[in-house]
mmCIF file of C-alpha atoms in Angstrom:
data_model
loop_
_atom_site.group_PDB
_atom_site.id
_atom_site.type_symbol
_atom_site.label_atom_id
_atom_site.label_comp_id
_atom_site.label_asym_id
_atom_site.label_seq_id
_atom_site.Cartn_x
_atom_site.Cartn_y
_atom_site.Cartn_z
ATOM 1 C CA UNK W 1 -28.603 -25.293 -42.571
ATOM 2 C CA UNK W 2 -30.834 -27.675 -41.193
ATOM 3 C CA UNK W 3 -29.668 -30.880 -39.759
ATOM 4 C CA UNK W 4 -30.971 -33.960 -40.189
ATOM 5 C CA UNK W 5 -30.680 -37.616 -37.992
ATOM 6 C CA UNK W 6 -29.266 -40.375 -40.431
ATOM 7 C CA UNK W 7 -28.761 -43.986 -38.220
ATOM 8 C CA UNK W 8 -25.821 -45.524 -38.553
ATOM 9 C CA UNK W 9 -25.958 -48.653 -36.230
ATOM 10 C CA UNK W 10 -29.165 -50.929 -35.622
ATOM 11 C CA UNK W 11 -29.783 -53.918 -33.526
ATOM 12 C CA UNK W 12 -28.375 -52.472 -30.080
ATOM 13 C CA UNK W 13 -30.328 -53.128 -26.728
ATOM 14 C CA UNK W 14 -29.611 -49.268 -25.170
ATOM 15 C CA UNK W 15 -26.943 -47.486 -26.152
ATOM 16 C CA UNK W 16 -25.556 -45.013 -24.014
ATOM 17 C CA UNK W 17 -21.896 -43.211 -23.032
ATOM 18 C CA UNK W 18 -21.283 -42.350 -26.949
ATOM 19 C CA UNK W 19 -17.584 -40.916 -26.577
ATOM 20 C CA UNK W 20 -14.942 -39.898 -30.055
ATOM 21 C CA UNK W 21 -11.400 -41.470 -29.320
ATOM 22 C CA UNK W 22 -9.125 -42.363 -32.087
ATOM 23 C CA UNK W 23 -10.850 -41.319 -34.934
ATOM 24 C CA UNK W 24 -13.593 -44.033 -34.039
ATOM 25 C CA UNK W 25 -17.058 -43.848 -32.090
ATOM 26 C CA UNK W 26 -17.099 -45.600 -28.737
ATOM 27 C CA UNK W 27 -20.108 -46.529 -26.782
ATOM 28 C CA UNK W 28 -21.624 -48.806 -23.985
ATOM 29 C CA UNK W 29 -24.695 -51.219 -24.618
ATOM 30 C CA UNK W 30 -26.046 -51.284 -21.235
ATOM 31 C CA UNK W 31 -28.259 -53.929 -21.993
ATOM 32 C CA UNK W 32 -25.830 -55.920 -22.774
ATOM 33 C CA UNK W 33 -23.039 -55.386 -20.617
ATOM 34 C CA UNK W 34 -20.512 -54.743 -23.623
ATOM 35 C CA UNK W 35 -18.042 -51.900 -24.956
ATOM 36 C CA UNK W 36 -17.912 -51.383 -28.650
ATOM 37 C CA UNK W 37 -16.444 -49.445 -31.044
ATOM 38 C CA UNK W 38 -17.312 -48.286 -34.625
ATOM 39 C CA UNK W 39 -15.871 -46.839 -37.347
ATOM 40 C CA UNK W 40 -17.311 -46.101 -41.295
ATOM 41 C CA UNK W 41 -13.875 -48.181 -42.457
ATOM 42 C CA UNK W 42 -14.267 -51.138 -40.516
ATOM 43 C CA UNK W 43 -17.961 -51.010 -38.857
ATOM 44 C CA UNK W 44 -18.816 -52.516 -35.123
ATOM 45 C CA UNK W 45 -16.747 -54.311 -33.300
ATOM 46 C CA UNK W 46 -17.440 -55.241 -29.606
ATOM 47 C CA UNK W 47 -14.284 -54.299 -27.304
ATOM 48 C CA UNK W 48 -15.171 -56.080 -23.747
ATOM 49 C CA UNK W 49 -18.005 -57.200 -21.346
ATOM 50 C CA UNK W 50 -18.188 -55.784 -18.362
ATOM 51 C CA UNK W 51 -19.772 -56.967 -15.268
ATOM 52 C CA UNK W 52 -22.975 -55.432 -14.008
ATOM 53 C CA UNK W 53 -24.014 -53.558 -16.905
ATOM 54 C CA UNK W 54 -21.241 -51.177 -18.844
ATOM 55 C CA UNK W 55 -22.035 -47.343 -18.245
ATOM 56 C CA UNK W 56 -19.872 -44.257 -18.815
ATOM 57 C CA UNK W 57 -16.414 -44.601 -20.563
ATOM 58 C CA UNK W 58 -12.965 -42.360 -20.466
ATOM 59 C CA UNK W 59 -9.286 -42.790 -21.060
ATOM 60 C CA UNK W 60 -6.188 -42.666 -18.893
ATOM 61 C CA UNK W 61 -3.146 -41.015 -20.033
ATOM 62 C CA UNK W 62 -1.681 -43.765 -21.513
ATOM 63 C CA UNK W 63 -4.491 -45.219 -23.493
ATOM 64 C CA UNK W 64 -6.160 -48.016 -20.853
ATOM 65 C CA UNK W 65 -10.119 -47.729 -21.176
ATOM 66 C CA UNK W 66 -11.821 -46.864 -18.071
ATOM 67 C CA UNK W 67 -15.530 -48.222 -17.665
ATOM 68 C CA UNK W 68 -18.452 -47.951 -15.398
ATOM 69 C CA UNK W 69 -19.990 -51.255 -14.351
ATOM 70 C CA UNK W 70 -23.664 -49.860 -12.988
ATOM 71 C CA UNK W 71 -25.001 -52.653 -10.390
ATOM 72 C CA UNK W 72 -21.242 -53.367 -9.196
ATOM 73 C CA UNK W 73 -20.959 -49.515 -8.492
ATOM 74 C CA UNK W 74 -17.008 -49.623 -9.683
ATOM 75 C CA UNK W 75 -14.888 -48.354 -12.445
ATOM 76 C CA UNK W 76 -12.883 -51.419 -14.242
ATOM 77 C CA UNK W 77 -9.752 -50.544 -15.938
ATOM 78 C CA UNK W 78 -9.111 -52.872 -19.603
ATOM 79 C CA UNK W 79 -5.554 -53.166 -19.428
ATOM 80 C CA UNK W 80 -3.113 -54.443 -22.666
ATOM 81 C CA UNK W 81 -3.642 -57.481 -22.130
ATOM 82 C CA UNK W 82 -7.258 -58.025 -22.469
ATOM 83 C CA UNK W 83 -8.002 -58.551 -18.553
ATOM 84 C CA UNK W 84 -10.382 -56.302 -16.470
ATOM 85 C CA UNK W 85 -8.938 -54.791 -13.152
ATOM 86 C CA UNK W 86 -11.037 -53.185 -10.602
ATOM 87 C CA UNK W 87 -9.454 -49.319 -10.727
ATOM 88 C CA UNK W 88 -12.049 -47.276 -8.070
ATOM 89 C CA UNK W 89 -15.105 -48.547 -5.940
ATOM 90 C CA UNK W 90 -18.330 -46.121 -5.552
ATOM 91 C CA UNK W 91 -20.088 -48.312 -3.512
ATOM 92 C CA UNK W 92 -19.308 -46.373 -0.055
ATOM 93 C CA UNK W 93 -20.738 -43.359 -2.485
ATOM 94 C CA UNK W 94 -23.830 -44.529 -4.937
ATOM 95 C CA UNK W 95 -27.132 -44.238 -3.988
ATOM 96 C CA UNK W 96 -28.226 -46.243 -7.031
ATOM 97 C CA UNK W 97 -26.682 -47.303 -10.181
ATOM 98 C CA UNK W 98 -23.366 -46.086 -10.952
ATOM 99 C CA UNK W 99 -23.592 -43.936 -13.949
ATOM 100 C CA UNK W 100 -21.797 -41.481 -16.992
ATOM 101 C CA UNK W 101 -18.523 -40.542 -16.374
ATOM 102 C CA UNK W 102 -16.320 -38.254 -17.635
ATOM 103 C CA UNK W 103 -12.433 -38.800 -17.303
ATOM 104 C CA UNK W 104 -10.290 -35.886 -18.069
ATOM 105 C CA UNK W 105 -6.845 -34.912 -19.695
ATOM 106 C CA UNK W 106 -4.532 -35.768 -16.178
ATOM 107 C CA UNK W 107 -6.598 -39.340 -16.012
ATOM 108 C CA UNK W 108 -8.847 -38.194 -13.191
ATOM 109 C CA UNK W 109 -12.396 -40.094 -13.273
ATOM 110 C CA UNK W 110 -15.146 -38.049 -12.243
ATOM 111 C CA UNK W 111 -18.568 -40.678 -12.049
ATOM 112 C CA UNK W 112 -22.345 -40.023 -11.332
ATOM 113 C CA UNK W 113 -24.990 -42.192 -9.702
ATOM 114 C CA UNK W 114 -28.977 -42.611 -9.824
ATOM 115 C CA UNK W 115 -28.986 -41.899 -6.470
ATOM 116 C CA UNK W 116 -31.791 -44.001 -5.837
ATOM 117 C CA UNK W 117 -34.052 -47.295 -7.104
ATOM 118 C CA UNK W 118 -35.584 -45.946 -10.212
ATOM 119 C CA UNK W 119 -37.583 -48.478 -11.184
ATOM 120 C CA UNK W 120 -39.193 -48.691 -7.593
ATOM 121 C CA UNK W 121 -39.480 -45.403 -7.426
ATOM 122 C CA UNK W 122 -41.378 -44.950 -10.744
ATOM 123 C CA UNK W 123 -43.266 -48.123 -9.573
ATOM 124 C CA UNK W 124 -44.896 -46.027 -6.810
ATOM 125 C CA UNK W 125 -44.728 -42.914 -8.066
ATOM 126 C CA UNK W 126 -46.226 -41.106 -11.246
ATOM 127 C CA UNK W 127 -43.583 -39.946 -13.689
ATOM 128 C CA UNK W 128 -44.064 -36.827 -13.262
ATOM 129 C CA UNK W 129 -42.954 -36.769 -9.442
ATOM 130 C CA UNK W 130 -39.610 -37.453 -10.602
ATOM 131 C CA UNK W 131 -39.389 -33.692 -11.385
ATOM 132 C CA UNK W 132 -41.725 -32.183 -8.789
ATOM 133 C CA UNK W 133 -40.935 -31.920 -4.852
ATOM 134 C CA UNK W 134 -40.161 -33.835 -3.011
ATOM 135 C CA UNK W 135 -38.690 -35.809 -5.779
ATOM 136 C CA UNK W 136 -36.147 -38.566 -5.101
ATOM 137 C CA UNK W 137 -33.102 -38.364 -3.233
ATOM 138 C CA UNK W 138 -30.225 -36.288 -4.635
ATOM 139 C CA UNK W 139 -26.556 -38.028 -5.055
ATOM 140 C CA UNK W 140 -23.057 -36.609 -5.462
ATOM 141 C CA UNK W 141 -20.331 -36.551 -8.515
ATOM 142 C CA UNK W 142 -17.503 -38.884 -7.041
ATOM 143 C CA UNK W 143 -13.761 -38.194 -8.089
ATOM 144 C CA UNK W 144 -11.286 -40.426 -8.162
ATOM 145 C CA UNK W 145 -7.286 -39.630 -8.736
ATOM 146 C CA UNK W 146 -5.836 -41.652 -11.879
ATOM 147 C CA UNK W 147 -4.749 -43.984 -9.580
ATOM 148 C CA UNK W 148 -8.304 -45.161 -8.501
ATOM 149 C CA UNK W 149 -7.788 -43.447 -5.127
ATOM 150 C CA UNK W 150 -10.891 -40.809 -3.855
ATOM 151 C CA UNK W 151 -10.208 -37.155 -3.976
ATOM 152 C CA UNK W 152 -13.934 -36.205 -2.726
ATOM 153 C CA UNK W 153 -17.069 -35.368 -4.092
ATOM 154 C CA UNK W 154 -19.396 -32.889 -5.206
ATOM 155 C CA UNK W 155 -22.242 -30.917 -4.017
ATOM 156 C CA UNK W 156 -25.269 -33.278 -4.101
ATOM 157 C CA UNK W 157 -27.542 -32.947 -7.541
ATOM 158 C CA UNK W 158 -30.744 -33.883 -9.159
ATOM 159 C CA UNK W 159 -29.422 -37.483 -11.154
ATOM 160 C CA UNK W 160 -25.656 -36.274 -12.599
ATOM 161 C CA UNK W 161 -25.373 -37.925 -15.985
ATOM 162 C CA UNK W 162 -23.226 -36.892 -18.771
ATOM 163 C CA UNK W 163 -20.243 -33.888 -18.187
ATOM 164 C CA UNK W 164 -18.063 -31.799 -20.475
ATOM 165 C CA UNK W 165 -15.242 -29.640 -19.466
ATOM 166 C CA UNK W 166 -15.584 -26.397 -21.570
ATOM 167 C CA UNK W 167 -12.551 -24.500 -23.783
ATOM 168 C CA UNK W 168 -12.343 -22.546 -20.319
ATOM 169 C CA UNK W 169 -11.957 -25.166 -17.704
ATOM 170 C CA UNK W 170 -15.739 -24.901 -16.522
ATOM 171 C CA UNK W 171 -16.990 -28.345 -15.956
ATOM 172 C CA UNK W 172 -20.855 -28.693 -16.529
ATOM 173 C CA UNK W 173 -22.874 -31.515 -15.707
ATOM 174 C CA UNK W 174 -26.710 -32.453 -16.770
ATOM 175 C CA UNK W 175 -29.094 -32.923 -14.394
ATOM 176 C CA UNK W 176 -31.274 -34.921 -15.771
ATOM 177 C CA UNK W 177 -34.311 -34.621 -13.015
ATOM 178 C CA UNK W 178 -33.125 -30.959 -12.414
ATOM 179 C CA UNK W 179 -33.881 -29.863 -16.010
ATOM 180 C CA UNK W 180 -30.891 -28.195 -16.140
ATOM 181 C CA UNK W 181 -27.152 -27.760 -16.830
ATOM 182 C CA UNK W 182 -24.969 -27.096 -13.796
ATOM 183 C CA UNK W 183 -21.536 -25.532 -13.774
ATOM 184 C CA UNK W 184 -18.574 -25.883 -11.441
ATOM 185 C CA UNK W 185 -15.384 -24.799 -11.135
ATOM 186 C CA UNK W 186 -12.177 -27.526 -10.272
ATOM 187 C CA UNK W 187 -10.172 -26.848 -7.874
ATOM 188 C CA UNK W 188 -6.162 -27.512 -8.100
ATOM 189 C CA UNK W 189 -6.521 -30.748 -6.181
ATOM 190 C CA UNK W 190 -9.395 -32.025 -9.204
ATOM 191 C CA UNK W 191 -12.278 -31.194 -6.889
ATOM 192 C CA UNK W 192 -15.519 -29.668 -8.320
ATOM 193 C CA UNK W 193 -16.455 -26.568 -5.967
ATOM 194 C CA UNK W 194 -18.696 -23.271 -7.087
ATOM 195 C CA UNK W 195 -21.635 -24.816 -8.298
ATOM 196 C CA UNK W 196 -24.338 -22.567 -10.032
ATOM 197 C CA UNK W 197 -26.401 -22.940 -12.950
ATOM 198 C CA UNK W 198 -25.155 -23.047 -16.163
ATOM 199 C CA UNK W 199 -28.401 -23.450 -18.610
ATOM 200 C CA UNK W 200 -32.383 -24.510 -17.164
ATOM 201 C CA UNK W 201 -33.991 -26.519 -19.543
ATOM 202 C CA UNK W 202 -37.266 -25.598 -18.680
ATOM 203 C CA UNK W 203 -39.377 -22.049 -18.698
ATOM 204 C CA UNK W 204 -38.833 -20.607 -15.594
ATOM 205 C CA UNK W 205 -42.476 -19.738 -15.125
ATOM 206 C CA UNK W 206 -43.441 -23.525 -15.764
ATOM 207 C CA UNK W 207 -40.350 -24.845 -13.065
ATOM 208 C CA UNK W 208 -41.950 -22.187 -10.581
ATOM 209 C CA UNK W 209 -45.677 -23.658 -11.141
ATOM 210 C CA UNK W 210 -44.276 -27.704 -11.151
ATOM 211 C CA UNK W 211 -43.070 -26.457 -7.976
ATOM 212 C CA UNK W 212 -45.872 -24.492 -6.196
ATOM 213 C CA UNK W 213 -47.046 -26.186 -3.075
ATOM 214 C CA UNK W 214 -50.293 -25.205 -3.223
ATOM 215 C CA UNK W 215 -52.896 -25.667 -5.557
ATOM 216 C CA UNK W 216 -51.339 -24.257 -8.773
ATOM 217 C CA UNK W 217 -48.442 -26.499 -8.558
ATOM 218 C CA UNK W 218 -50.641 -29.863 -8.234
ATOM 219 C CA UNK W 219 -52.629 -28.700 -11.205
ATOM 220 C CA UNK W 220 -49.362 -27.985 -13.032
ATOM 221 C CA UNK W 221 -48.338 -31.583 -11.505
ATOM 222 C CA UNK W 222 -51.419 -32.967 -13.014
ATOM 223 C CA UNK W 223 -50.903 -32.004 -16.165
ATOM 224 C CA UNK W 224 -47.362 -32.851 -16.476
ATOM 225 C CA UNK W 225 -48.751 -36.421 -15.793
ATOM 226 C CA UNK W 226 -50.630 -36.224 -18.584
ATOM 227 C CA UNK W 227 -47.535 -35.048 -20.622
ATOM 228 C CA UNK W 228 -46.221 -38.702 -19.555
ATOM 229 C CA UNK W 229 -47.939 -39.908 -22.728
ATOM 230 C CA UNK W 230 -45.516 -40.127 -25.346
ATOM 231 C CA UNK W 231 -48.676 -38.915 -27.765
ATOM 232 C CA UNK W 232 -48.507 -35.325 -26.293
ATOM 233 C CA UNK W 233 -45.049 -35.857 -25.264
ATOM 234 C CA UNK W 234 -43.729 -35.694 -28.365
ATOM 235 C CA UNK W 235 -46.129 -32.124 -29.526
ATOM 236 C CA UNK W 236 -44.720 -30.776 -26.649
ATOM 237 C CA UNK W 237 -41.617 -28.237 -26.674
ATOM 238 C CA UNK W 238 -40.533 -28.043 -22.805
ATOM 239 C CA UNK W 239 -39.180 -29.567 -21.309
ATOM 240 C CA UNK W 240 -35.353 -30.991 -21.866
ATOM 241 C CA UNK W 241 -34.111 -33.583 -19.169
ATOM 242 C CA UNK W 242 -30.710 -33.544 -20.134
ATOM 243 C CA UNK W 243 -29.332 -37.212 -20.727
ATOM 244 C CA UNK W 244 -26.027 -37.414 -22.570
ATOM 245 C CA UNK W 245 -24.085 -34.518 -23.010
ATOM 246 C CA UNK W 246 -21.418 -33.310 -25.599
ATOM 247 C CA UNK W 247 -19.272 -29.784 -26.078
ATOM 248 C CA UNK W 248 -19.825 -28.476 -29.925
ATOM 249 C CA UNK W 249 -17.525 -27.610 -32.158
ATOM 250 C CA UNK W 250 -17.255 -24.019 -30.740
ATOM 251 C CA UNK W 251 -16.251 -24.866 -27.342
ATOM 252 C CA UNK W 252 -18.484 -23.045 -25.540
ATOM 253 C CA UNK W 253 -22.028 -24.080 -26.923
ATOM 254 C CA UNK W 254 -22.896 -28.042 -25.828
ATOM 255 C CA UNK W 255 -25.153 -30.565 -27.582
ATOM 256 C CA UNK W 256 -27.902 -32.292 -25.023
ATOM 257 C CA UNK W 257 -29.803 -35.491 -25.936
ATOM 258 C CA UNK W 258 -33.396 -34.810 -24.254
ATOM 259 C CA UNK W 259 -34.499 -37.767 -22.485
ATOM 260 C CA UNK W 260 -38.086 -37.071 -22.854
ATOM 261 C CA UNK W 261 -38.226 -37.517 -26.401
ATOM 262 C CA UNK W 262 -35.930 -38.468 -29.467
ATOM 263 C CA UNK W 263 -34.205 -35.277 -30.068
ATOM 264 C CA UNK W 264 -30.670 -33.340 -29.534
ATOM 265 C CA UNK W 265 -30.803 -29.330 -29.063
ATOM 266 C CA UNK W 266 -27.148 -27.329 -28.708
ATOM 267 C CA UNK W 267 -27.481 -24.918 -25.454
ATOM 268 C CA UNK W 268 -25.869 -22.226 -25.292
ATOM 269 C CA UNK W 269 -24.576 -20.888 -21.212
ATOM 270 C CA UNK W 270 -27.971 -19.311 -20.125
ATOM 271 C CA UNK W 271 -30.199 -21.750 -21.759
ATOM 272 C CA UNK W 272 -30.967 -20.314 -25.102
ATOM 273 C CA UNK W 273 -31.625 -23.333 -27.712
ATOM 274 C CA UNK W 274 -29.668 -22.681 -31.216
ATOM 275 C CA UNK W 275 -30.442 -26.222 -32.883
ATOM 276 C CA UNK W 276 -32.645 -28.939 -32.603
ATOM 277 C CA UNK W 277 -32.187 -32.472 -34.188
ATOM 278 C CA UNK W 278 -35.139 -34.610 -34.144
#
């Protein structure tokens, strides 16, 4: 059966952090600042504004919204009463913008950063050296106990953006410069150790050209430039920066919004594409 996109919301600045809770679809409109939350009985309704740009969204235990303010680098907690509280600082940790996050089951917060200036670096850079060595600067996955405190952080990645935790405990992150889907393991303290790849995103022979250091890779390099153009861009198959990430229905397959052009693919462990949603 073949899937097709229908929009259901219109009029947002950039949408991002799209989470289920409740029966209801949550999201962030970084643009904006704001939390909303929607719903085909009672439509859009805006929940809070957040300081410094709203990012990635999860839930404690007991129900309190957890949200990412980007330029603040901190996690706010939205308690009963309507207030915001500041529940964890990442600016001892972010390299950049705070980003996604993913909270789990026992409340713990696990939060991604840029890792860098983007827009400076793109300034100075073409596009296409965001995938190619040297590349920018890589950044940890912070985790914080559900009391705000630091547990530690991750191995250092290629931009961590969205994470699911899989039906067997494997948490896997998209790395959205990396072309790929890492794995890791958590430890009983909440720590992610045992990284390794879970899915690349792009053909291995094409990641080993992009990366050549001699003259194959800067013709590869050249041409990826060109692939900047969202003209050929969008003819083009390969490859997927991971953005957003979601676990299917299965469990064990996961859903990846490509941020080099308007589509969602479902990955399954290894790489293999099973759908595509353009």
């Amino acid at each position: 059966m073949k899937r097709t996109a229908i929009p259901v919301l219109t009029g947002l600045g950039d949408p991002e952090s799209l989470r289920w809770h409740d029966g209801e679809l949550w999201f962030s409109d970084m643009a904006h600042g704001t939390v909303h939350r929607w719903s085909p009985q009672d439509g859009q309704r805006t929940v809070v504004k957040v300081p410094g740009r709203a990012g990635g969204l999860g839930w404690l235990p007991d129900g309190r919204l957890l949200v990412v303010s980007m330029d603040e680098h901190r996690i706010y907690r939205l308690e009963p009463e309507g207030e915001l509280a500041v529940h964890a600082d990442l600016g001892a940790i972010a390299g950049g913008p705070a980003n996604d996050m993913l909270v789990d089951a026992a409340g713990r917060a696990y939060v991604g950063n840029f890792g860098f200036d983007y827009h400076a670096f793109v300034r100075q850079h073409p596009n296409s050296q965001l995938y190619a060595p040297p590349g920018p600067p890589r950044t940890p996955i912070a985790c914080f106990a559900p009391d705000g405190t630091l547990l530690g952080v991750s191995e250092p990645l290629l931009f961590p953006n969205g994470a699911v935790i899989t039906a067997d405990g494997t948490f896997v992150v998209a790395e959205s410069l990396g072309l790929r889907l890492t794995a890791f393991d958590i430890d009983e303290r909440g720590l992610l150790v045992r990284p390794r790849p879970w899915a690349q995103l792009v053909s291995p022979v094409l990641w080993r050209l992009v990366n050549h250091p001699g003259l194959p890779g800067r013709i590869t390099r050249w041409v990826s430039a060109l692939l900047d153009r969202p003209a050929i861009a969008k003819r083009s198959g390969s490859p997927i920066a991971p953005d957003g990430i979601a676990l299917a229905a299965d469990g064990r397959t996961i859903w990846v919004a490509n941020a080099l052009r308007g589509e969602c693919v479902r990955v399954a462990e290894g790489g293999s594409i099973l759908e595509r949603i353009r």
